[in-house]
Tab-separated table of C-alpha atoms in Angstrom:
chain	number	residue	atom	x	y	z
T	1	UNK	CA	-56.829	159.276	-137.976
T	2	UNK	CA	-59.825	156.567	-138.026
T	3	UNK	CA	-58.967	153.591	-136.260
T	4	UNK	CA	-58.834	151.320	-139.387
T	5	UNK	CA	-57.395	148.550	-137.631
T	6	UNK	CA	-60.363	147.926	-136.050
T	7	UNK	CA	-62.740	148.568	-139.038
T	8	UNK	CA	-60.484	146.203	-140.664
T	9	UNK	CA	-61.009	143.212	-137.980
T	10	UNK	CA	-64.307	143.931	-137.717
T	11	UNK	CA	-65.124	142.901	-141.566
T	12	UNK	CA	-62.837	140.530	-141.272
T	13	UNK	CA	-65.416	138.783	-138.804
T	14	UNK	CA	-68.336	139.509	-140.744
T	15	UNK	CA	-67.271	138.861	-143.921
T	16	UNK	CA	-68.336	135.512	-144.064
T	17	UNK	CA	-71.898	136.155	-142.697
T	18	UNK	CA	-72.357	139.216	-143.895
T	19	UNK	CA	-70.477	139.990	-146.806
T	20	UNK	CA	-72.603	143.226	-148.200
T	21	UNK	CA	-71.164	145.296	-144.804
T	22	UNK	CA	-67.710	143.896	-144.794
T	23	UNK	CA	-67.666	145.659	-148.487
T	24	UNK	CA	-69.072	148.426	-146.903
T	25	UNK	CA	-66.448	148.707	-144.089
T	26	UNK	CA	-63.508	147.779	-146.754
T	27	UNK	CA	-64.496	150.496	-149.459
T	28	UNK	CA	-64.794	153.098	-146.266
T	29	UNK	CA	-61.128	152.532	-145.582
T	30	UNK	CA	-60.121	152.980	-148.894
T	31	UNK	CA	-61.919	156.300	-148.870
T	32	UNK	CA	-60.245	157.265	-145.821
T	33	UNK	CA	-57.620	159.995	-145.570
T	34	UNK	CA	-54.690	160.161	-143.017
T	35	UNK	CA	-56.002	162.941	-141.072
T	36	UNK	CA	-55.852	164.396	-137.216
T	37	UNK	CA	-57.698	166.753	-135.396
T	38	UNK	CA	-54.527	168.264	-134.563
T	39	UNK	CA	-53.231	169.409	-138.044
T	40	UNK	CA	-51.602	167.499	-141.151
T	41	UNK	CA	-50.682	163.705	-140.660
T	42	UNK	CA	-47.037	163.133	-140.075
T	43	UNK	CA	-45.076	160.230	-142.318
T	44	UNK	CA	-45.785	157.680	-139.992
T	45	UNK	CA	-49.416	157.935	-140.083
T	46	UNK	CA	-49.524	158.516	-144.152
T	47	UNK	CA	-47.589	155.651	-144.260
T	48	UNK	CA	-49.871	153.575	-142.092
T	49	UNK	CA	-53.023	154.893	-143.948
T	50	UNK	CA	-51.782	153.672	-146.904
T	51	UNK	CA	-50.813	150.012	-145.475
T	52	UNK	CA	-54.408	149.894	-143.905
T	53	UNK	CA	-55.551	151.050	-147.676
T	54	UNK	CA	-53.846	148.374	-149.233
T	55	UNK	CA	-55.363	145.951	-147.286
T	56	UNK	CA	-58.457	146.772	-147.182
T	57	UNK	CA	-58.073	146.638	-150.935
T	58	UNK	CA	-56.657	143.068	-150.923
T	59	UNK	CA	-59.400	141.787	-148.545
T	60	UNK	CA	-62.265	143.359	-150.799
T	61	UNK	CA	-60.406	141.428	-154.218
T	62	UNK	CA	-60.953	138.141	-151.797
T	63	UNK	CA	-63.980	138.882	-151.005
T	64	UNK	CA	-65.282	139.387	-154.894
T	65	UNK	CA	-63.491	136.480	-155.602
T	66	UNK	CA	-64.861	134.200	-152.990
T	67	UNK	CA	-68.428	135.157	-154.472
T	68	UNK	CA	-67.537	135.040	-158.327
T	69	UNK	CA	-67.948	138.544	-158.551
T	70	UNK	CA	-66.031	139.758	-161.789
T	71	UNK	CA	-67.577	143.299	-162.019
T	72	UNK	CA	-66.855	143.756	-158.540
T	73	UNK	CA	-63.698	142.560	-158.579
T	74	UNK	CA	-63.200	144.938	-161.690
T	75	UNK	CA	-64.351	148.244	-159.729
T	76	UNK	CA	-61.524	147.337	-156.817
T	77	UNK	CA	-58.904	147.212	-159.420
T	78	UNK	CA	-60.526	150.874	-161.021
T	79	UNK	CA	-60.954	152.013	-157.541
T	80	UNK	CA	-56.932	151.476	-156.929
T	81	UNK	CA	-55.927	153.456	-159.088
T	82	UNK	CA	-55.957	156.524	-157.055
T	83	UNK	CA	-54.145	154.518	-154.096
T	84	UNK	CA	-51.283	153.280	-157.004
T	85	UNK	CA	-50.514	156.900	-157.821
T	86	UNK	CA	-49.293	157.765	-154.604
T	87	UNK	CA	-46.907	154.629	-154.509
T	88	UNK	CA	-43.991	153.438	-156.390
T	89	UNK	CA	-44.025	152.105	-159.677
T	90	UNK	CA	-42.819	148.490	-159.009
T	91	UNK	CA	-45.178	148.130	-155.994
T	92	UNK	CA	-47.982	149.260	-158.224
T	93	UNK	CA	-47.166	146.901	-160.799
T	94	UNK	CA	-46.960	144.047	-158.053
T	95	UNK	CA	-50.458	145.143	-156.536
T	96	UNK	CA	-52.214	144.997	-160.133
T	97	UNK	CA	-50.764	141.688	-160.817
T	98	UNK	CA	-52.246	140.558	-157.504
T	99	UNK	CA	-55.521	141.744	-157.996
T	100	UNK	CA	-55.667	140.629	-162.082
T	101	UNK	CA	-54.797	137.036	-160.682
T	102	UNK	CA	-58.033	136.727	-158.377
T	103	UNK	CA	-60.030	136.690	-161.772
T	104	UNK	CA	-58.683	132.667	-162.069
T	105	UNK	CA	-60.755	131.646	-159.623
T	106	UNK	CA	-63.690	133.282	-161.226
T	107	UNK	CA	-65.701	131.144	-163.756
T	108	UNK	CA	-66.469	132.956	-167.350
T	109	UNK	CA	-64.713	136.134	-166.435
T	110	UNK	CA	-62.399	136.062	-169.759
T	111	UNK	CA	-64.041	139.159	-171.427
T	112	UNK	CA	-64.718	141.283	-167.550
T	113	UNK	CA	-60.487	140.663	-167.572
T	114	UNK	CA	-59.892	141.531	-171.296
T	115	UNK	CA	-62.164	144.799	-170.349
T	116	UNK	CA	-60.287	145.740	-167.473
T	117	UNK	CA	-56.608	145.280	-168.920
T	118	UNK	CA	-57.957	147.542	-172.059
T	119	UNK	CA	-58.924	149.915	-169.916
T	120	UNK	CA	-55.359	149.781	-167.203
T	121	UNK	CA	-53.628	150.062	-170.272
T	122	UNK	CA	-55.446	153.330	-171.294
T	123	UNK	CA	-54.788	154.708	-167.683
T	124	UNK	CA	-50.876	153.206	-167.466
T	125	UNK	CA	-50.487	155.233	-171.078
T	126	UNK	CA	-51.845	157.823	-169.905
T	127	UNK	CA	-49.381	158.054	-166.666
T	128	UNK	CA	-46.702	157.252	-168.613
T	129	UNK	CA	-46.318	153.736	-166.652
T	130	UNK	CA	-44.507	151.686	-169.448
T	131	UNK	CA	-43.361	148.733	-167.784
T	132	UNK	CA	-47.123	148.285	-166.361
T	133	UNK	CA	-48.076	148.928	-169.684
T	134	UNK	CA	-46.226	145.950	-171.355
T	135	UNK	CA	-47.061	143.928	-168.440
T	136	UNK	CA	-50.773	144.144	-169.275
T	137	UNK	CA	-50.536	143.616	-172.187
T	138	UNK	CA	-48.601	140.948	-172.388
T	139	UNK	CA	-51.443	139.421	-170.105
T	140	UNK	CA	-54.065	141.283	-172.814
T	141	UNK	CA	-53.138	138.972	-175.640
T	142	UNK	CA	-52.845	136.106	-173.798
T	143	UNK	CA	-56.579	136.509	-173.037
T	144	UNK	CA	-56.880	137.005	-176.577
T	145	UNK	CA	-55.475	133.803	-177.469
T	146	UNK	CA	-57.532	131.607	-175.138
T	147	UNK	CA	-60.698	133.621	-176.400
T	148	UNK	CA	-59.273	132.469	-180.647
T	149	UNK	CA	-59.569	136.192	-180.898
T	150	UNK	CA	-56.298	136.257	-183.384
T	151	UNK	CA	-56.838	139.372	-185.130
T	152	UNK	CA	-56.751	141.913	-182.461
T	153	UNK	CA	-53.832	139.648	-180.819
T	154	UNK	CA	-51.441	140.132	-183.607
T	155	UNK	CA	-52.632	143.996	-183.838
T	156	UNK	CA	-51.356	144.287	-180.272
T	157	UNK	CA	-48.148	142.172	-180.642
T	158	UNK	CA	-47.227	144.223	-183.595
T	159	UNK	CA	-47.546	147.443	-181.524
T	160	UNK	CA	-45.274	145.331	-178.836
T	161	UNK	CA	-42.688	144.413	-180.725
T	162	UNK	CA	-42.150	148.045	-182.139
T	163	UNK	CA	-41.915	149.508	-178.886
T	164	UNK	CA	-39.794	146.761	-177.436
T	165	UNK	CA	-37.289	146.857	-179.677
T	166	UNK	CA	-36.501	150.300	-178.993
T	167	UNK	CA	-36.264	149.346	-175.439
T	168	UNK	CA	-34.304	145.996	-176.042
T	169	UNK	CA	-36.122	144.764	-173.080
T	170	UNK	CA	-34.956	140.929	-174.315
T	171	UNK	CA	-37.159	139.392	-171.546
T	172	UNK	CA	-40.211	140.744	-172.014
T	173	UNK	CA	-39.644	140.801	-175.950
T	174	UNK	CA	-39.298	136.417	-175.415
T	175	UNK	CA	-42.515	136.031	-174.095
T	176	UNK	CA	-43.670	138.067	-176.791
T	177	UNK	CA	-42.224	136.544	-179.592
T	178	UNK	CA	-43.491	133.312	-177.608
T	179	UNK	CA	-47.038	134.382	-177.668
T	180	UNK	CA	-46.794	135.599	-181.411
T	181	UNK	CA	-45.898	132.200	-182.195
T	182	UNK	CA	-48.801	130.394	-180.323
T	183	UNK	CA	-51.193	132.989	-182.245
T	184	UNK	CA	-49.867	132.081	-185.578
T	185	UNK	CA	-50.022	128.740	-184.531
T	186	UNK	CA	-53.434	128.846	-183.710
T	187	UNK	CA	-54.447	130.170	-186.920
T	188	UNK	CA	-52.484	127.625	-188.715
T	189	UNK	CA	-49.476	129.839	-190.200
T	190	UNK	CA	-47.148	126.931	-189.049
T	191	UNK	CA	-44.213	128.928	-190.922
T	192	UNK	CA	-44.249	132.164	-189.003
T	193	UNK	CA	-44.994	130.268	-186.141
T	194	UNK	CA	-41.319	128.387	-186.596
T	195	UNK	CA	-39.899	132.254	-187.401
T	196	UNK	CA	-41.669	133.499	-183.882
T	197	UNK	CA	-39.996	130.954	-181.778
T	198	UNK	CA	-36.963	131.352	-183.433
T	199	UNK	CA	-36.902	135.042	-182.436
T	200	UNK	CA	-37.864	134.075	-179.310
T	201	UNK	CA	-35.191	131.793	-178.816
T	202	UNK	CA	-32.423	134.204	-180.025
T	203	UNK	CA	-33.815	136.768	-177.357
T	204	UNK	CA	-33.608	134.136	-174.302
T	205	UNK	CA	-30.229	133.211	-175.429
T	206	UNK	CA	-28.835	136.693	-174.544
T	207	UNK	CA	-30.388	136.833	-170.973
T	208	UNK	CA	-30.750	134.478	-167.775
T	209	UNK	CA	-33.951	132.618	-169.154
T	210	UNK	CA	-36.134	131.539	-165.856
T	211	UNK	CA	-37.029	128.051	-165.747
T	212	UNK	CA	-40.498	128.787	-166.243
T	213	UNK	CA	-40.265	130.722	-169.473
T	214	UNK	CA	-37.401	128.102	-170.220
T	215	UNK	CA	-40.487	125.157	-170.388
T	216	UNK	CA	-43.025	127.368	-172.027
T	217	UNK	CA	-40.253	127.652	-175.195
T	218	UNK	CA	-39.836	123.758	-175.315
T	219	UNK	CA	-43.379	123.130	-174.883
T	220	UNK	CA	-43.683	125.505	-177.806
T	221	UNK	CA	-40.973	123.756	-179.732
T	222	UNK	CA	-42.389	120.470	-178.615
T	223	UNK	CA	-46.014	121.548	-180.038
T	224	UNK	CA	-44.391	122.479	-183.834
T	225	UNK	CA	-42.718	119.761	-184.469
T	226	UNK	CA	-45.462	117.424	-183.240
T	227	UNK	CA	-47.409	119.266	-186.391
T	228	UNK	CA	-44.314	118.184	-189.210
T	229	UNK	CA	-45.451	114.804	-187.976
T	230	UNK	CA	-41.729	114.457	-186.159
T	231	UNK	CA	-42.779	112.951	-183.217
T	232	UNK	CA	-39.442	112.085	-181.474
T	233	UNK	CA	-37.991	115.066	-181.557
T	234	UNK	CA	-41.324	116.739	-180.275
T	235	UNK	CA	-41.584	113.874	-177.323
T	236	UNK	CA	-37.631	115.373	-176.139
T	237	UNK	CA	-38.966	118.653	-175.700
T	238	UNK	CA	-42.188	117.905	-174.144
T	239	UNK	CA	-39.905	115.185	-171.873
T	240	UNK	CA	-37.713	118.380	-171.104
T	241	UNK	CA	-40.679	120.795	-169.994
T	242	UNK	CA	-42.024	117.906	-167.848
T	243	UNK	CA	-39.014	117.629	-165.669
T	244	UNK	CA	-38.447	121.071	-165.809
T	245	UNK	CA	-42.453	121.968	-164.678
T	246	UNK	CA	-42.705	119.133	-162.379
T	247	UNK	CA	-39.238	120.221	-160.251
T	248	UNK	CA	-41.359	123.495	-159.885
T	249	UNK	CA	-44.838	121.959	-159.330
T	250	UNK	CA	-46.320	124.113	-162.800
T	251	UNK	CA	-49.802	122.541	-162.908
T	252	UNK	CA	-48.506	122.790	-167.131
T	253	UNK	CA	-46.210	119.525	-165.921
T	254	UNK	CA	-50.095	117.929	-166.746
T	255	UNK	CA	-50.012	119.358	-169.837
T	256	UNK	CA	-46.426	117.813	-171.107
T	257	UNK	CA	-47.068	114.986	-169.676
T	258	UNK	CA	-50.131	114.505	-171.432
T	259	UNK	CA	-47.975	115.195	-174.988
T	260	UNK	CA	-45.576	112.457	-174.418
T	261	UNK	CA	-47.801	110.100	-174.056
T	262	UNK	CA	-49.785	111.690	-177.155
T	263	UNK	CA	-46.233	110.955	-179.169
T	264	UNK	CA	-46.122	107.428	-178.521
T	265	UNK	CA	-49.512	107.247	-179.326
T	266	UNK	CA	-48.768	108.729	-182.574
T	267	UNK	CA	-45.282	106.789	-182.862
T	268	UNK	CA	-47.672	103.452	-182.862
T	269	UNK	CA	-45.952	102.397	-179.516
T	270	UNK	CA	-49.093	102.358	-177.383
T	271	UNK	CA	-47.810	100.090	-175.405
T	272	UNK	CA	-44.822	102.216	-174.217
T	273	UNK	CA	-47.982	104.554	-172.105
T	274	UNK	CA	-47.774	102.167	-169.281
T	275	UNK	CA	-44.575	102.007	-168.864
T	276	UNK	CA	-44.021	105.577	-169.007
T	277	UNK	CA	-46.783	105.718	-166.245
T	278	UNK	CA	-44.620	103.963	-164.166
T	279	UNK	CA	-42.117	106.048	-164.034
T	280	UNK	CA	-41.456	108.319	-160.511
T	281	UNK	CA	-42.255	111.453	-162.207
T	282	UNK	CA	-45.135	110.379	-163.194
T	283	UNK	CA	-46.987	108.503	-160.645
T	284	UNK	CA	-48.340	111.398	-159.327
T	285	UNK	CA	-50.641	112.078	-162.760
T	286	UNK	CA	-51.351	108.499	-163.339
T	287	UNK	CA	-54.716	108.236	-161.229
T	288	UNK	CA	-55.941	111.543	-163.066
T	289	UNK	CA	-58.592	111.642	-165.156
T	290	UNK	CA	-56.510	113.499	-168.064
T	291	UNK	CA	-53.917	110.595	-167.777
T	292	UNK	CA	-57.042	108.260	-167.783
T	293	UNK	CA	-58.280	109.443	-171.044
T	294	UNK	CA	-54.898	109.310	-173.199
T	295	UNK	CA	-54.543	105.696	-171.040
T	296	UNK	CA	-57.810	105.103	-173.110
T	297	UNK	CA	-56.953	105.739	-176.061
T	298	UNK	CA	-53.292	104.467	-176.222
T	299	UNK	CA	-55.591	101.091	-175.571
T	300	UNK	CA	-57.826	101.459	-178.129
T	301	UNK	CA	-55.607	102.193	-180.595
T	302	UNK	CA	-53.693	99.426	-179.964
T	303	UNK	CA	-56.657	97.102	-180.222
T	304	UNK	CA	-57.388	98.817	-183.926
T	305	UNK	CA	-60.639	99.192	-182.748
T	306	UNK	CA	-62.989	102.074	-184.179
T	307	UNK	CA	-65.731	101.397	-182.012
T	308	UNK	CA	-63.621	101.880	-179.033
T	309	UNK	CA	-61.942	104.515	-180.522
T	310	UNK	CA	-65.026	106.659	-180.462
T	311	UNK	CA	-66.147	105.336	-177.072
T	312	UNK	CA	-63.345	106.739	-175.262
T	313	UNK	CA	-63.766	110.180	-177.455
T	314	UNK	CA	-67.576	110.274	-176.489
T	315	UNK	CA	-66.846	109.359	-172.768
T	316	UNK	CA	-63.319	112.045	-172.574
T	317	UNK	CA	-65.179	114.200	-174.767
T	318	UNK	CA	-63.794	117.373	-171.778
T	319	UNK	CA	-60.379	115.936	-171.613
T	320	UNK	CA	-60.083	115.339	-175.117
T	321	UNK	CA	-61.390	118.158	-177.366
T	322	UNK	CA	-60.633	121.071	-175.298
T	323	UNK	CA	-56.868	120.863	-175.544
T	324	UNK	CA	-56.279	122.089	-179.368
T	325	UNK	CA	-53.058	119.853	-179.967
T	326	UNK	CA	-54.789	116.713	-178.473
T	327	UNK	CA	-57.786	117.383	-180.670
T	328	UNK	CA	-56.073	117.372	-183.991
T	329	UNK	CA	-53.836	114.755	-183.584
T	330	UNK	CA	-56.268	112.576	-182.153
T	331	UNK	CA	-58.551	113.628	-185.616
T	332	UNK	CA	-55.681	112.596	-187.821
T	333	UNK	CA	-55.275	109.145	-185.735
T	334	UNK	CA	-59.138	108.628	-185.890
T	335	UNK	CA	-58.638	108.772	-189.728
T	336	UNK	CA	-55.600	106.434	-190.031
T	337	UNK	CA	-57.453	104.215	-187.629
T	338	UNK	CA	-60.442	104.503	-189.762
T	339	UNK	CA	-58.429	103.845	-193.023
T	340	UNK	CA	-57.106	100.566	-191.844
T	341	UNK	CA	-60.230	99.241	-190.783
T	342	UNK	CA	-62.105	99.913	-194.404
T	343	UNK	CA	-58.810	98.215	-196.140
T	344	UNK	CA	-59.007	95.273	-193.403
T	345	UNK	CA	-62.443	94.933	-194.637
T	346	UNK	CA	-62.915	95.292	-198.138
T	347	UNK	CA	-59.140	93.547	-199.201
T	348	UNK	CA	-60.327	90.466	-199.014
T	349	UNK	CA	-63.423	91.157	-201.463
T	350	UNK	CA	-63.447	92.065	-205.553
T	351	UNK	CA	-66.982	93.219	-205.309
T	352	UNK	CA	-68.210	94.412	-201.926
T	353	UNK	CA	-71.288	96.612	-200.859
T	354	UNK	CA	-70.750	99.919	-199.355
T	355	UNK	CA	-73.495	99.002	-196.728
T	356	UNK	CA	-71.838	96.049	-195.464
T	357	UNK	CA	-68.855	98.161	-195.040
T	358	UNK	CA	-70.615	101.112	-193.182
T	359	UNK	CA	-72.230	98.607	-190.973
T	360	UNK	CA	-68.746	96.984	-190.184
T	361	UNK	CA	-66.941	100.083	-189.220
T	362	UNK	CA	-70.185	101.692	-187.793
T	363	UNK	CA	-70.077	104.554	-189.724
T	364	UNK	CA	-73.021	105.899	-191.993
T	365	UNK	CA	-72.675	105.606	-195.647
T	366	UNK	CA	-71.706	108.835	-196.926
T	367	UNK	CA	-68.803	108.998	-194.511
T	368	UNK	CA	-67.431	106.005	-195.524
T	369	UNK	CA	-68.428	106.477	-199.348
T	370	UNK	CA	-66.541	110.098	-198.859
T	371	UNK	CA	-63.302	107.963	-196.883
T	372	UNK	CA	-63.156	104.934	-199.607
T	373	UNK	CA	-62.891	107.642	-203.111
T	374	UNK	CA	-60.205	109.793	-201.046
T	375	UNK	CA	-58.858	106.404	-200.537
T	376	UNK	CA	-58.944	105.516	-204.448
T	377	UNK	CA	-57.469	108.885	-205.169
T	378	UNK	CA	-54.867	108.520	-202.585
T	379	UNK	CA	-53.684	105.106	-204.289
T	380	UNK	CA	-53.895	103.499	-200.906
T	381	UNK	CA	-55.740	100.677	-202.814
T	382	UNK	CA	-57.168	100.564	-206.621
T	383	UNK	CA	-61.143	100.304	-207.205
T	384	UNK	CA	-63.889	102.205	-208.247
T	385	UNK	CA	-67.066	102.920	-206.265
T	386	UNK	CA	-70.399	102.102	-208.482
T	387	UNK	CA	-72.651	104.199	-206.358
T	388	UNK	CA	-75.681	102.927	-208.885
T	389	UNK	CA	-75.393	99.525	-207.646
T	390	UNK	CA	-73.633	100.712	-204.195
T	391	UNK	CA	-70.871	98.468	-204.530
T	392	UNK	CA	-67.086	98.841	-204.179
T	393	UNK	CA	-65.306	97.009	-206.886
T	394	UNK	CA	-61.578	96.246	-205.970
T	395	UNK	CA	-59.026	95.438	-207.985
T	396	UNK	CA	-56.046	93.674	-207.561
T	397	UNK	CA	-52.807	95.760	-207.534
T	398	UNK	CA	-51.431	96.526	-211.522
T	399	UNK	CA	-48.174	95.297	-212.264
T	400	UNK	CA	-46.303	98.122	-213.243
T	401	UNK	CA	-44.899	98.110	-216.929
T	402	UNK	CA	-41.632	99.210	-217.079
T	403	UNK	CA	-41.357	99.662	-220.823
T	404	UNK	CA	-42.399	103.300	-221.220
T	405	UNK	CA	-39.356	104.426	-218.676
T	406	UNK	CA	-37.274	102.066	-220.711
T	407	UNK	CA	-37.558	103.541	-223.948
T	408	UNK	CA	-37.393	107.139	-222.534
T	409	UNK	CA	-33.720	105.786	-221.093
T	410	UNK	CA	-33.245	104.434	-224.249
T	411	UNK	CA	-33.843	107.442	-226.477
T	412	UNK	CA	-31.717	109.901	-224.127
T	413	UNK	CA	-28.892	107.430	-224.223
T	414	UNK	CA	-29.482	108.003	-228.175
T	415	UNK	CA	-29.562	111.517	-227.800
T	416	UNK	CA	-26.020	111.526	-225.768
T	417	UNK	CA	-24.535	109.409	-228.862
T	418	UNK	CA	-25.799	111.826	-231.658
T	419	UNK	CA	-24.555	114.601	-229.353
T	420	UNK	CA	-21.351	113.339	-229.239
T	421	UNK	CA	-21.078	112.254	-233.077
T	422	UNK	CA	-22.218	115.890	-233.907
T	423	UNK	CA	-19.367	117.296	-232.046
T	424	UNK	CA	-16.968	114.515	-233.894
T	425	UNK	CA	-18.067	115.936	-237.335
T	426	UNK	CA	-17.928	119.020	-236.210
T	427	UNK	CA	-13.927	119.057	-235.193
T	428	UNK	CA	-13.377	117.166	-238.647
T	429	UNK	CA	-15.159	119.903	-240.592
């Protein structure tokens, strides 16, 4: 048998200096048989063989992963599949799993993973491997989700959910009804969204729900009812996944964390960030730069200041836009923000020029034009915009006259009277 203990040390040494032969050296072990000169290899030294293949295997994912090699790192996982068929299932799964999470340490490798679990779920159909199957893709629409490709995720969770619930594999079917509901979320189809969690829910309620699943439900929960506007409910779930992240140390604790302080933001109690900064749990985040930027704009928001405002957007513009709950509730508070401003400004004026008021807020013309007639159509405040003089008349507020509502109550109260004299003459008669 070749002595792959030493072939094993030996690119082990080199395989900082020299990477190209300790690939070399690995992929020759994995080629390797369990042979003798003597006749067929005994138990012992298949079982070792396979150990040193294993390995070898490991060491070569670290390797690809240390230089940001996706493609390489996606020909060990191909090239394992000849070592996984002479193992057991659950180790197999276990060994894939391993291998598929060295791709997070490799920038830009979303579509090299969604490749690779497309083409392990061909193979693990093929071998009739159905809990590796699931497993994939499971981690196949995830992908999908973080690359907004919505379509082929729902295609896939469809196929899912019919083969699950023949199973009635109630775990696996949560985090799939979990997922469904981020993708409908993500597309905006807020009502199956609700549904999908629901059905999630129902399906962790029948098992022992881990506490990591457990905070990726509330966090969900937390997420929809931030969108009906219902902001302290949503802070009690995203206060629930916090603790229950942070007792694990989740790096999604950041995340939550980042919510709550996005509710009282949203609640108009800005000033309630620092205290919840203060708190134990979350001293930890405070100095971060995530914290930092909803710090930010809890301040400028409390100021009422646009220009601010959009400083802190321009200058978190990482933090701030790449998180898709952040980004739209931070749109909608730009507008409300926005809104108040133009009514501080023009209230005070009957006749006002739409260039004074763009060069207030500091905002160009057509925006605020655009803001100030949904504005008037909203009623938030009665005027008319003469765009040939480019002036904003205001008006005061019109006293509402009562008497049309009045006579209406007056003629049904006539109506019940005649009503009931009809059915007088009619029991005379």
């Amino acid at each position: 048998m070749p002595n792959n203990d030493a072939l094993l040390k030996e690119a082990e040494s080199v395989a900082s200096t020299n990477p190209k032969r300790a690939e070399e050296i690995y992929k020759q072990i994995l080629s390797s048989s369990a042979s003798t000169s003597n006749g067929p290899p005994s138990t012992g030294e298949r079982d070792q063989a396979l150990r040193d293949q294993e390995a070898a295997m490991i060491k070569l994912a670290e390797l690809h992963r240390d230089q940001k090699n996706a493609k390489g790192l996606a020909e060990v996982i191909t090239l394992s599949r000849s070592f996984m068929s002479s193992t057991a299932k659950a180790k197999t799964a276990k060994l894939i799993r391993t291998l598929l999470n060295y791709f997070n340490g490799i920038p830009n490798s979303r579509q090299v993973q969604i490749d690779v679990l497309m083409d392990n779920i061909d193979w693990s159909n093929r071998e009739k491997r159905i809990f590796l199957k699931h497993s994939l893709e499971i981690r196949l629409v995830a992908l999908q989700l973080e690359a907004l490709q919505y379509k082929a995720a729902l295609a896939r969770i469809d196929a899912l959910l019919t083969e699950l619930k023949k199973l009635d594999d109630k775990m696996i079917l949560t985090e799939v009804h979990l997922l469904e509901s981020r993708v409908y979320r993500g597309i905006g189809n807020f009502t199956k969204a609700k549904a999908a969690l629901t059905s999630a829910r129902t399906a962790a309620n029948s098992i022992y729900c881990p506490p990591h699943l457990q905070a990726a439900l509330d966090l969900q929960s937390g997420i929809l009812h931030a969108e009906d506007k219902d902001y302290n409910t949503a802070y009690s779930y995203f206060f629930e996944t916090f603790e229950n992240m942070n007792a694990q140390d989740d790096p999604g604790a950041l995340n939550a964390l980042k919510y709550m302080l996005l509710c009282k933001v949203m609640l108009n109690l800005p000033e309630d960030v620092t205290a919840l900064l203060s708190v134990k749990l979350a001293t930890k985040y405070a100095q971060l730069r995530e914290i930092e930027s909803m710090r930010a704009i809890a301040i400028a928001h409390q100021n009422r200041n646009l220009a601010e405002f959009e400083k802190v957007l321009r200058d978190y513009k990482d933090e701030l836009s790449s998180d898709q709950t952040i980004r739209s509730h931070l749109a909608a508070l730009y507008d409300t923000l926005l809104q108040q401003n133009l009514l501080r400004i023009v209230e005070p004026y009957s006749i006002v020029e739409i260039d004074y008021v763009a060069k207030q807020v500091g905002q160009s013309r057509q925006d605020v034009e655009a803001k100030l007639s949904q504005m008037i159509l909203d009623e938030v405040f009665h005027g008319v915009l003469d765009q040939g003089r480019g002036c904003l008349l205001v008006y005061d507020q019109p006293e509402v006259d009562n008497t049309y509502g009045a006579a209406i109550d007056t003629l049904g109260q006539v109506g019940k009277v005649v009503d009931s004299l009809y059915a007088k003459t009619v029991k005379i008669a």
